[in-house]
Amino acid sequence: MTSKKTTNIYLYTRYERFWHWLQMFLILLLLVTGFEVHGAYTFMGFETAVTVHNYTGLAWLIAFAFFVFWVFTTGEWRQYLPTTRKMFSVIRYYAFGIFRGEPHPVPKSKDAKHNPLQRIVYLLLAVTLLPVQMLSGLLYWGYNSWADWGIGWLSLNVVVFVHMAAAFSILSFLIVHVYMTTTGHSVTAHVKAMITGWEDVEEGAMVEAWEQKIRK
Amino acid sequence: MEKIKRVNFISLLFIAIMVTIAPAAAGNETDEQAPGRTMAQQATKEKKMWITADHSKFETLNKQFDSGPEITNACLSCHSEAENQFHKTIHWTWTAGSDLDGAIIGKAGHSLNNFCISGNMMNDKGCMSCHPGWGKSTESINCLTCHSQKDMKWEESFEDFQAFSGSDDPEEQAIANEIQGEILEAVHDIARPTRKNCGSCHFYGGGGDGVKHGDLDSSMTNPNKTLDVHMGVDGQNFNCTRCHTTTLHNIAGRIYTQPAATERKSLVDDDLTSKITCESCHTATPHKQGNKANDHTDKVACQSCHIPDMARINPTKMSWDWAQSGKLNEEGKPYKTKDEFGKHDYMSIKGQMKWEKNVKPEYFWFNGSIAGLSAKDSIDPSGVVKLSHPVGNFDDPGSRIFPFKVHHGNQPYDKINKTLLAPLLSGPDGYWTHLDWVKALTTGNEMIGVPFSGEFDFVKTTYVFPTTHMVTPKENVVNCTECHTGTNSRLADIAGVYMPARDNFKILDTLGWLVILGSFIGVALHGIGRMIAGTNGRKGK
């Protein structure tokens, strides 16, 4: 196994990093308070948990609106376009290759931050799981106004079911996601990159044309 | 690099500040009091009720009274319409219309309870001690029951007065004069009804202190603020009529099937509205803005949180088993035993009874009406018979979750006709005199005109009392987690609504936690695999 030379590239902009850590903080807070409201444990007290959960949820909605604005105005949305190319090799890498010390089949670059697996997972998060959670949360929060909003026919049970199912899904994602940060060329490499913006990549790694963000 | 790191630290700091400050800023934690309290204070600001008459100065009230009705006539000589008004009220008639089967509703009708069961249509004279007439007579009203501030045993006083005043013995004459003096004192000490007046019956319903209501007993004559924030003598010192507002001697409050208030509105909506509901003064959003409790008022009655328990000073009767009555002691005589509160828990004439203090209420959907059974209604004796039960459900916008005292009874029913029976209890023909059920049931049911087959047994029943007094100071209110919990929730039996922490979807929770566990095991195995392989990603140290 030959060790290649690495080079430092600036991968994550300031806003992107800010958004990442903000959403980590908010999601963590929502999970902790949300599961307390669900009755899973007692931590900060039911009443406090409800209050914190509600305000954090509203803060999240505002923050997400900024993210949507950013992702479209900067064209970064293209980074989330799904692809099946090399998807199998990425899956194969995480299932086998990683244990053999093989190189990652899709190295990171400024214009291709996400490998095909990340693209599909993050896309599903951003367009399905998170919006579903936001909508069901907002409805849950506004339960008392349903009649005024003309949705008095809605069932609280359905809203709660969806909100809880999505909560479990997000927690599951979080566990795997945090673990995956340790799979860089060092255990902390990815985390460091998300803090400083600079990621070490192997020199001369080829970024294929299809992976690159199309610039106009 | 340095600069970037600093900027990053600042943004992280910003996140932390923003998230911690946001709720506090929106909650605006100041010492300002809740708007509902401000509203109520404004509604009761003019609480001094002044009076323009001193009854001791009236000529008509300064003469010798030989009987009760004479006093009433003196009252009516000025208050000419009072008797007419009062005769139409439930306090006098003890009836509240008829139900569909023609049964008369009310204690003077066919209604039953699981205490002394029936008033036998006013024929059980034992019940008459609370009827606002003179003694056992139903001819003339007794204004002084509700309006005199002096405690009097009227029947006794007049009997004694008659006995002594006819005597030639000057000593007995002196006693007669003394009694007449007391009578006049009572006649002169006139006021709007106070807690003591109302309490002289309502605290002792069922034949003793705190028997019936868990939230009304003699401790409420002069309660402190901790026992009742409204009536506390060290606080607002409200009389009953402060909330039980009165029109033409009709006093607002629950009347059997009829809710105390059919509309939920506050003085903000209508300045002439009755003050019988909490919302009348406190409005429907009484808590500070943003307080989650305001979102509860459409489904949870104020009482549910603000009266955590009842019978906090004196015990209240929780069950009464008539089937145990009739036992005799070694000498072959009826006997009584007392419990730890000094209350009778066994009486040969009444049966086995249970008293409790600090009783946690039971909660039901309640729209203000209570469905009760009468002596004419058929029952299913195979289970517990709901002798009276709150009406309401989740879908009814007029219903709230409301606290109740539930009194458990075991009382006689007709095995053939499948109806509850109305034994006569007091008097020479009553059960308390002869302890003969068949005789008491035959006489009792004859009095109310309902047939009795002669065959009887006992059936378990429940009877409910809405809990609305003994409102506790806000420091002692029911916590969120006493209801929002999966174990021993106060609202464990409330159906129709999903309550966070009380409820969950079993399958979803099981599946959800399995997925979480699976995720942990998955990444753990993957990580262990990498460690064993000695590789850490592409570098392969």
mmCIF file of C-alpha atoms in Angstrom, chain B residues 152-447:
data_model
loop_
_atom_site.group_PDB
_atom_site.id
_atom_site.type_symbol
_atom_site.label_atom_id
_atom_site.label_comp_id
_atom_site.label_asym_id
_atom_site.label_seq_id
_atom_site.Cartn_x
_atom_site.Cartn_y
_atom_site.Cartn_z
ATOM 1 C CA MET B 152 -80.843 28.983 65.211
ATOM 2 C CA LYS B 153 -82.581 25.675 65.782
ATOM 3 C CA TRP B 154 -85.960 27.184 64.949
ATOM 4 C CA GLU B 155 -88.200 24.243 65.749
ATOM 5 C CA GLU B 156 -86.608 23.814 69.165
ATOM 6 C CA SER B 157 -86.614 27.541 69.922
ATOM 7 C CA PHE B 158 -90.305 27.978 69.209
ATOM 8 C CA GLU B 159 -91.246 24.778 71.059
ATOM 9 C CA ASP B 160 -89.325 25.944 74.118
ATOM 10 C CA PHE B 161 -90.711 29.450 73.833
ATOM 11 C CA GLN B 162 -94.310 28.169 73.665
ATOM 12 C CA ALA B 163 -93.674 25.890 76.633
ATOM 13 C CA PHE B 164 -92.100 28.521 78.895
ATOM 14 C CA SER B 165 -94.135 31.590 77.921
ATOM 15 C CA GLY B 166 -97.389 29.988 79.054
ATOM 16 C CA SER B 167 -95.943 29.418 82.520
ATOM 17 C CA ASP B 168 -96.725 31.497 85.610
ATOM 18 C CA ASP B 169 -93.311 30.794 87.067
ATOM 19 C CA PRO B 170 -91.327 34.035 86.686
ATOM 20 C CA GLU B 171 -88.127 32.018 86.231
ATOM 21 C CA GLU B 172 -89.659 30.211 83.249
ATOM 22 C CA GLN B 173 -90.988 33.532 82.008
ATOM 23 C CA ALA B 174 -87.441 34.850 82.109
ATOM 24 C CA ILE B 175 -86.271 31.889 80.029
ATOM 25 C CA ALA B 176 -89.101 32.561 77.556
ATOM 26 C CA ASN B 177 -88.018 36.185 77.280
ATOM 27 C CA GLU B 178 -84.456 35.131 76.734
ATOM 28 C CA ILE B 179 -85.511 32.797 73.901
ATOM 29 C CA GLN B 180 -87.668 35.542 72.354
ATOM 30 C CA GLY B 181 -84.658 37.826 72.563
ATOM 31 C CA GLU B 182 -82.584 35.299 70.625
ATOM 32 C CA ILE B 183 -85.347 34.972 68.063
ATOM 33 C CA LEU B 184 -85.423 38.744 67.595
ATOM 34 C CA GLU B 185 -81.643 38.892 67.319
ATOM 35 C CA ALA B 186 -81.843 36.369 64.505
ATOM 36 C CA VAL B 187 -84.663 38.268 62.846
ATOM 37 C CA HIS B 188 -82.695 41.527 62.977
ATOM 38 C CA ASP B 189 -79.364 40.148 61.743
ATOM 39 C CA ILE B 190 -80.277 40.045 58.057
ATOM 40 C CA ALA B 191 -77.828 39.911 55.158
ATOM 41 C CA ARG B 192 -77.268 38.470 51.737
ATOM 42 C CA PRO B 193 -76.511 34.751 52.121
ATOM 43 C CA THR B 194 -73.025 33.977 53.386
ATOM 44 C CA ARG B 195 -71.000 30.769 53.186
ATOM 45 C CA LYS B 196 -72.466 29.728 56.516
ATOM 46 C CA ASN B 197 -76.058 30.054 55.247
ATOM 47 C CA CYS B 198 -75.502 28.031 52.069
ATOM 48 C CA GLY B 199 -73.252 25.651 53.960
ATOM 49 C CA SER B 200 -75.888 24.864 56.572
ATOM 50 C CA CYS B 201 -77.362 22.537 53.937
ATOM 51 C CA HIS B 202 -74.760 22.147 51.192
ATOM 52 C CA PHE B 203 -71.896 21.248 53.545
ATOM 53 C CA TYR B 204 -74.009 18.589 55.265
ATOM 54 C CA GLY B 205 -75.836 16.947 52.342
ATOM 55 C CA GLY B 206 -76.328 13.211 52.824
ATOM 56 C CA GLY B 207 -76.778 13.571 56.538
ATOM 57 C CA GLY B 208 -73.429 14.816 57.782
ATOM 58 C CA ASP B 209 -70.394 17.005 57.286
ATOM 59 C CA GLY B 210 -68.719 16.293 53.933
ATOM 60 C CA VAL B 211 -70.819 13.217 53.197
ATOM 61 C CA LYS B 212 -71.812 14.132 49.664
ATOM 62 C CA HIS B 213 -69.529 16.744 48.129
ATOM 63 C CA GLY B 214 -65.790 16.283 48.428
ATOM 64 C CA ASP B 215 -65.270 19.996 47.770
ATOM 65 C CA LEU B 216 -67.923 21.346 50.160
ATOM 66 C CA ASP B 217 -67.828 20.757 53.897
ATOM 67 C CA SER B 218 -67.674 22.772 57.114
ATOM 68 C CA SER B 219 -64.003 23.604 56.498
ATOM 69 C CA MET B 220 -65.310 25.968 53.809
ATOM 70 C CA THR B 221 -67.226 28.152 56.269
ATOM 71 C CA ASN B 222 -64.023 30.029 57.039
ATOM 72 C CA PRO B 223 -61.398 28.574 54.713
ATOM 73 C CA ASN B 224 -57.891 29.959 54.307
ATOM 74 C CA LYS B 225 -56.460 30.863 50.904
ATOM 75 C CA THR B 226 -54.664 27.551 50.595
ATOM 76 C CA LEU B 227 -57.941 25.676 50.867
ATOM 77 C CA ASP B 228 -59.794 27.982 48.497
ATOM 78 C CA VAL B 229 -58.185 30.932 46.756
ATOM 79 C CA HIS B 230 -61.511 32.676 46.211
ATOM 80 C CA MET B 231 -63.284 32.115 49.521
ATOM 81 C CA GLY B 232 -60.198 32.270 51.738
ATOM 82 C CA VAL B 233 -60.822 34.684 54.619
ATOM 83 C CA ASP B 234 -57.183 35.791 54.343
ATOM 84 C CA GLY B 235 -57.737 36.587 50.656
ATOM 85 C CA GLN B 236 -60.725 37.542 48.536
ATOM 86 C CA ASN B 237 -63.176 36.194 51.124
ATOM 87 C CA PHE B 238 -65.850 35.544 48.483
ATOM 88 C CA ASN B 239 -69.310 34.470 49.513
ATOM 89 C CA CYS B 240 -71.004 31.743 47.481
ATOM 90 C CA THR B 241 -73.197 34.291 45.724
ATOM 91 C CA ARG B 242 -70.121 36.047 44.333
ATOM 92 C CA CYS B 243 -70.093 33.362 41.615
ATOM 93 C CA HIS B 244 -73.540 31.827 42.098
ATOM 94 C CA THR B 245 -75.167 35.002 40.863
ATOM 95 C CA THR B 246 -78.866 35.275 41.505
ATOM 96 C CA THR B 247 -81.896 36.452 39.555
ATOM 97 C CA LEU B 248 -85.298 36.553 41.290
ATOM 98 C CA HIS B 249 -84.059 34.150 43.954
ATOM 99 C CA ASN B 250 -82.901 31.717 41.255
ATOM 100 C CA ILE B 251 -79.315 30.903 42.057
ATOM 101 C CA ALA B 252 -76.947 30.019 39.229
ATOM 102 C CA GLY B 253 -75.452 26.543 39.448
ATOM 103 C CA ARG B 254 -75.853 23.077 38.088
ATOM 104 C CA ILE B 255 -79.398 21.758 38.179
ATOM 105 C CA TYR B 256 -79.421 18.013 37.486
ATOM 106 C CA THR B 257 -79.502 17.612 33.693
ATOM 107 C CA GLN B 258 -79.195 21.336 33.106
ATOM 108 C CA PRO B 259 -75.678 22.768 32.888
ATOM 109 C CA ALA B 260 -74.754 25.654 35.155
ATOM 110 C CA ALA B 261 -74.035 27.678 32.044
ATOM 111 C CA THR B 262 -75.085 26.848 28.510
ATOM 112 C CA GLU B 263 -72.783 29.406 26.945
ATOM 113 C CA ARG B 264 -69.131 29.854 27.734
ATOM 114 C CA LYS B 265 -68.586 33.562 27.747
ATOM 115 C CA SER B 266 -66.779 36.020 29.929
ATOM 116 C CA LEU B 267 -67.626 39.465 31.182
ATOM 117 C CA VAL B 268 -65.448 40.689 28.324
ATOM 118 C CA ASP B 269 -68.005 39.268 25.892
ATOM 119 C CA ASP B 270 -71.093 40.181 27.892
ATOM 120 C CA ASP B 271 -71.004 42.367 30.971
ATOM 121 C CA LEU B 272 -74.273 40.930 32.276
ATOM 122 C CA THR B 273 -73.306 37.291 31.938
ATOM 123 C CA SER B 274 -73.663 34.982 34.927
ATOM 124 C CA LYS B 275 -70.440 34.596 36.873
ATOM 125 C CA ILE B 276 -70.923 30.897 37.443
ATOM 126 C CA THR B 277 -68.025 29.654 35.293
ATOM 127 C CA CYS B 278 -64.328 30.321 35.869
ATOM 128 C CA GLU B 279 -64.195 31.813 32.382
ATOM 129 C CA SER B 280 -66.823 34.404 33.325
ATOM 130 C CA CYS B 281 -64.161 36.379 35.158
ATOM 131 C CA HIS B 282 -60.881 34.796 34.097
ATOM 132 C CA THR B 283 -61.602 34.545 30.307
ATOM 133 C CA ALA B 284 -60.785 31.543 28.128
ATOM 134 C CA THR B 285 -57.085 32.439 27.914
ATOM 135 C CA PRO B 286 -56.253 33.325 31.502
ATOM 136 C CA HIS B 287 -52.570 32.386 31.527
ATOM 137 C CA LYS B 288 -49.630 34.479 30.395
ATOM 138 C CA GLN B 289 -49.231 34.779 26.656
ATOM 139 C CA GLY B 290 -47.344 31.841 25.212
ATOM 140 C CA ASN B 291 -48.142 29.631 28.201
ATOM 141 C CA LYS B 292 -49.142 26.206 26.935
ATOM 142 C CA ALA B 293 -51.952 26.073 29.512
ATOM 143 C CA ASN B 294 -53.926 28.563 27.403
ATOM 144 C CA ASP B 295 -54.012 25.939 24.650
ATOM 145 C CA HIS B 296 -55.653 23.502 27.051
ATOM 146 C CA THR B 297 -58.730 25.523 27.988
ATOM 147 C CA ASP B 298 -60.745 24.313 24.984
ATOM 148 C CA LYS B 299 -60.593 20.725 26.224
ATOM 149 C CA VAL B 300 -59.563 20.804 29.884
ATOM 150 C CA ALA B 301 -61.666 22.518 32.538
ATOM 151 C CA CYS B 302 -59.808 24.938 34.819
ATOM 152 C CA GLN B 303 -60.847 22.752 37.759
ATOM 153 C CA SER B 304 -58.902 19.749 36.420
ATOM 154 C CA CYS B 305 -55.541 21.421 37.088
ATOM 155 C CA HIS B 306 -56.465 23.920 39.774
ATOM 156 C CA ILE B 307 -58.110 21.450 42.175
ATOM 157 C CA PRO B 308 -55.490 18.720 42.612
ATOM 158 C CA ASP B 309 -57.408 17.037 45.405
ATOM 159 C CA MET B 310 -60.522 17.553 47.511
ATOM 160 C CA ALA B 311 -61.480 16.937 51.139
ATOM 161 C CA ARG B 312 -58.183 18.490 52.160
ATOM 162 C CA ILE B 313 -59.249 19.351 55.727
ATOM 163 C CA ASN B 314 -62.257 17.161 56.498
ATOM 164 C CA PRO B 315 -62.751 13.655 55.125
ATOM 165 C CA THR B 316 -65.499 12.870 52.634
ATOM 166 C CA LYS B 317 -67.537 9.703 52.247
ATOM 167 C CA MET B 318 -66.346 7.566 49.332
ATOM 168 C CA SER B 319 -68.510 4.471 49.596
ATOM 169 C CA TRP B 320 -71.643 3.248 51.311
ATOM 170 C CA ASP B 321 -72.595 -0.440 51.381
ATOM 171 C CA TRP B 322 -76.233 -0.784 52.428
ATOM 172 C CA ALA B 323 -76.005 -4.588 52.178
ATOM 173 C CA GLN B 324 -73.925 -4.655 55.379
ATOM 174 C CA SER B 325 -76.575 -2.853 57.403
ATOM 175 C CA GLY B 326 -78.774 -4.588 59.993
ATOM 176 C CA LYS B 327 -76.000 -6.314 61.998
ATOM 177 C CA LEU B 328 -76.553 -6.376 65.754
ATOM 178 C CA ASN B 329 -74.033 -6.539 68.583
ATOM 179 C CA GLU B 330 -73.807 -9.231 71.298
ATOM 180 C CA GLU B 331 -76.639 -7.613 73.187
ATOM 181 C CA GLY B 332 -78.796 -7.818 70.061
ATOM 182 C CA LYS B 333 -78.738 -4.067 69.577
ATOM 183 C CA PRO B 334 -77.740 -1.825 66.631
ATOM 184 C CA TYR B 335 -74.196 -0.427 66.988
ATOM 185 C CA LYS B 336 -71.684 1.984 65.405
ATOM 186 C CA THR B 337 -67.926 1.930 64.871
ATOM 187 C CA LYS B 338 -65.557 4.792 64.055
ATOM 188 C CA ASP B 339 -62.589 5.027 61.682
ATOM 189 C CA GLU B 340 -59.246 6.872 62.045
ATOM 190 C CA PHE B 341 -60.956 10.198 61.241
ATOM 191 C CA GLY B 342 -63.522 9.710 64.002
ATOM 192 C CA LYS B 343 -66.204 9.174 61.367
ATOM 193 C CA HIS B 344 -68.680 6.311 61.511
ATOM 194 C CA ASP B 345 -67.462 3.557 59.211
ATOM 195 C CA TYR B 346 -70.150 1.149 60.366
ATOM 196 C CA MET B 347 -73.673 1.799 61.544
ATOM 197 C CA SER B 348 -76.269 -0.952 61.855
ATOM 198 C CA ILE B 349 -78.897 1.367 60.433
ATOM 199 C CA LYS B 350 -76.765 2.459 57.453
ATOM 200 C CA GLY B 351 -74.189 -0.234 56.687
ATOM 201 C CA GLN B 352 -70.473 -0.089 55.874
ATOM 202 C CA MET B 353 -69.012 3.274 54.882
ATOM 203 C CA LYS B 354 -65.573 4.458 53.837
ATOM 204 C CA TRP B 355 -64.157 7.945 54.401
ATOM 205 C CA GLU B 356 -61.103 9.463 52.756
ATOM 206 C CA LYS B 357 -59.067 12.652 52.892
ATOM 207 C CA ASN B 358 -57.065 14.375 50.143
ATOM 208 C CA VAL B 359 -59.038 12.546 47.479
ATOM 209 C CA LYS B 360 -57.693 12.680 43.936
ATOM 210 C CA PRO B 361 -60.635 13.288 41.608
ATOM 211 C CA GLU B 362 -61.606 11.048 38.707
ATOM 212 C CA TYR B 363 -61.845 12.717 35.313
ATOM 213 C CA PHE B 364 -64.545 12.516 32.652
ATOM 214 C CA TRP B 365 -65.653 14.423 29.555
ATOM 215 C CA PHE B 366 -68.365 16.767 30.803
ATOM 216 C CA ASN B 367 -70.613 19.251 28.997
ATOM 217 C CA GLY B 368 -72.304 20.456 32.173
ATOM 218 C CA SER B 369 -75.104 17.880 32.166
ATOM 219 C CA ILE B 370 -75.327 14.842 34.367
ATOM 220 C CA ALA B 371 -77.422 11.870 33.330
ATOM 221 C CA GLY B 372 -79.132 10.347 36.336
ATOM 222 C CA LEU B 373 -81.337 7.315 36.831
ATOM 223 C CA SER B 374 -84.717 7.516 38.514
ATOM 224 C CA ALA B 375 -86.705 4.916 40.394
ATOM 225 C CA LYS B 376 -88.617 4.271 37.169
ATOM 226 C CA ASP B 377 -85.591 3.471 35.008
ATOM 227 C CA SER B 378 -84.710 -0.164 34.412
ATOM 228 C CA ILE B 379 -81.161 -1.195 35.179
ATOM 229 C CA ASP B 380 -78.755 -3.972 34.282
ATOM 230 C CA PRO B 381 -77.813 -5.430 37.669
ATOM 231 C CA SER B 382 -75.040 -7.622 36.192
ATOM 232 C CA GLY B 383 -72.531 -4.759 36.390
ATOM 233 C CA VAL B 384 -71.944 -1.523 38.239
ATOM 234 C CA VAL B 385 -74.932 0.755 37.661
ATOM 235 C CA LYS B 386 -74.060 4.357 36.801
ATOM 236 C CA LEU B 387 -76.702 6.019 38.940
ATOM 237 C CA SER B 388 -75.461 9.381 37.780
ATOM 238 C CA HIS B 389 -72.798 10.068 35.202
ATOM 239 C CA PRO B 390 -71.365 13.109 33.409
ATOM 240 C CA VAL B 391 -72.457 13.671 29.806
ATOM 241 C CA GLY B 392 -69.904 14.632 27.178
ATOM 242 C CA ASN B 393 -67.221 13.418 24.814
ATOM 243 C CA PHE B 394 -64.141 14.613 22.957
ATOM 244 C CA ASP B 395 -66.024 15.593 19.798
ATOM 245 C CA ASP B 396 -68.446 17.871 21.646
ATOM 246 C CA PRO B 397 -66.973 21.400 21.589
ATOM 247 C CA GLY B 398 -68.917 22.175 24.780
ATOM 248 C CA SER B 399 -67.261 19.329 26.682
ATOM 249 C CA ARG B 400 -64.218 19.622 28.879
ATOM 250 C CA ILE B 401 -62.227 17.097 30.884
ATOM 251 C CA PHE B 402 -63.603 17.739 34.358
ATOM 252 C CA PRO B 403 -62.777 16.406 37.847
ATOM 253 C CA PHE B 404 -65.353 14.439 39.824
ATOM 254 C CA LYS B 405 -65.806 12.772 43.139
ATOM 255 C CA VAL B 406 -67.201 9.308 42.449
ATOM 256 C CA HIS B 407 -69.182 7.819 45.318
ATOM 257 C CA HIS B 408 -69.567 4.036 45.265
ATOM 258 C CA GLY B 409 -72.737 2.509 46.619
ATOM 259 C CA ASN B 410 -74.296 -0.884 47.104
ATOM 260 C CA GLN B 411 -78.049 -0.436 47.317
ATOM 261 C CA PRO B 412 -81.314 -2.364 47.016
ATOM 262 C CA TYR B 413 -82.934 -3.103 43.655
ATOM 263 C CA ASP B 414 -86.002 -5.019 42.544
ATOM 264 C CA LYS B 415 -84.929 -8.429 41.185
ATOM 265 C CA ILE B 416 -88.121 -8.854 39.179
ATOM 266 C CA ASN B 417 -88.793 -5.326 37.890
ATOM 267 C CA LYS B 418 -85.081 -4.527 37.470
ATOM 268 C CA THR B 419 -85.414 -1.095 39.026
ATOM 269 C CA LEU B 420 -83.607 0.577 41.878
ATOM 270 C CA LEU B 421 -85.670 0.815 45.045
ATOM 271 C CA ALA B 422 -86.504 3.759 47.302
ATOM 272 C CA PRO B 423 -86.614 2.597 50.933
ATOM 273 C CA LEU B 424 -88.234 4.783 53.570
ATOM 274 C CA LEU B 425 -85.563 5.389 56.203
ATOM 275 C CA SER B 426 -86.672 7.738 58.972
ATOM 276 C CA GLY B 427 -89.847 7.818 61.078
ATOM 277 C CA PRO B 428 -91.765 4.989 62.771
ATOM 278 C CA ASP B 429 -92.238 3.099 59.472
ATOM 279 C CA GLY B 430 -88.677 3.660 58.319
ATOM 280 C CA TYR B 431 -85.823 1.171 58.026
ATOM 281 C CA TRP B 432 -83.825 2.996 60.692
ATOM 282 C CA THR B 433 -86.525 2.119 63.205
ATOM 283 C CA HIS B 434 -87.291 -1.531 62.365
ATOM 284 C CA LEU B 435 -84.348 -2.694 60.189
ATOM 285 C CA ASP B 436 -86.788 -4.620 57.976
ATOM 286 C CA TRP B 437 -85.871 -4.162 54.315
ATOM 287 C CA VAL B 438 -89.047 -5.562 52.756
ATOM 288 C CA LYS B 439 -91.184 -3.328 54.934
ATOM 289 C CA ALA B 440 -89.062 -0.210 54.260
ATOM 290 C CA LEU B 441 -88.924 -0.882 50.521
ATOM 291 C CA THR B 442 -92.661 -1.562 50.258
ATOM 292 C CA THR B 443 -93.566 1.632 52.130
ATOM 293 C CA GLY B 444 -90.927 3.699 50.348
ATOM 294 C CA ASN B 445 -91.857 2.637 46.840
ATOM 295 C CA GLU B 446 -95.554 3.070 47.585
ATOM 296 C CA MET B 447 -94.823 6.680 48.496
#
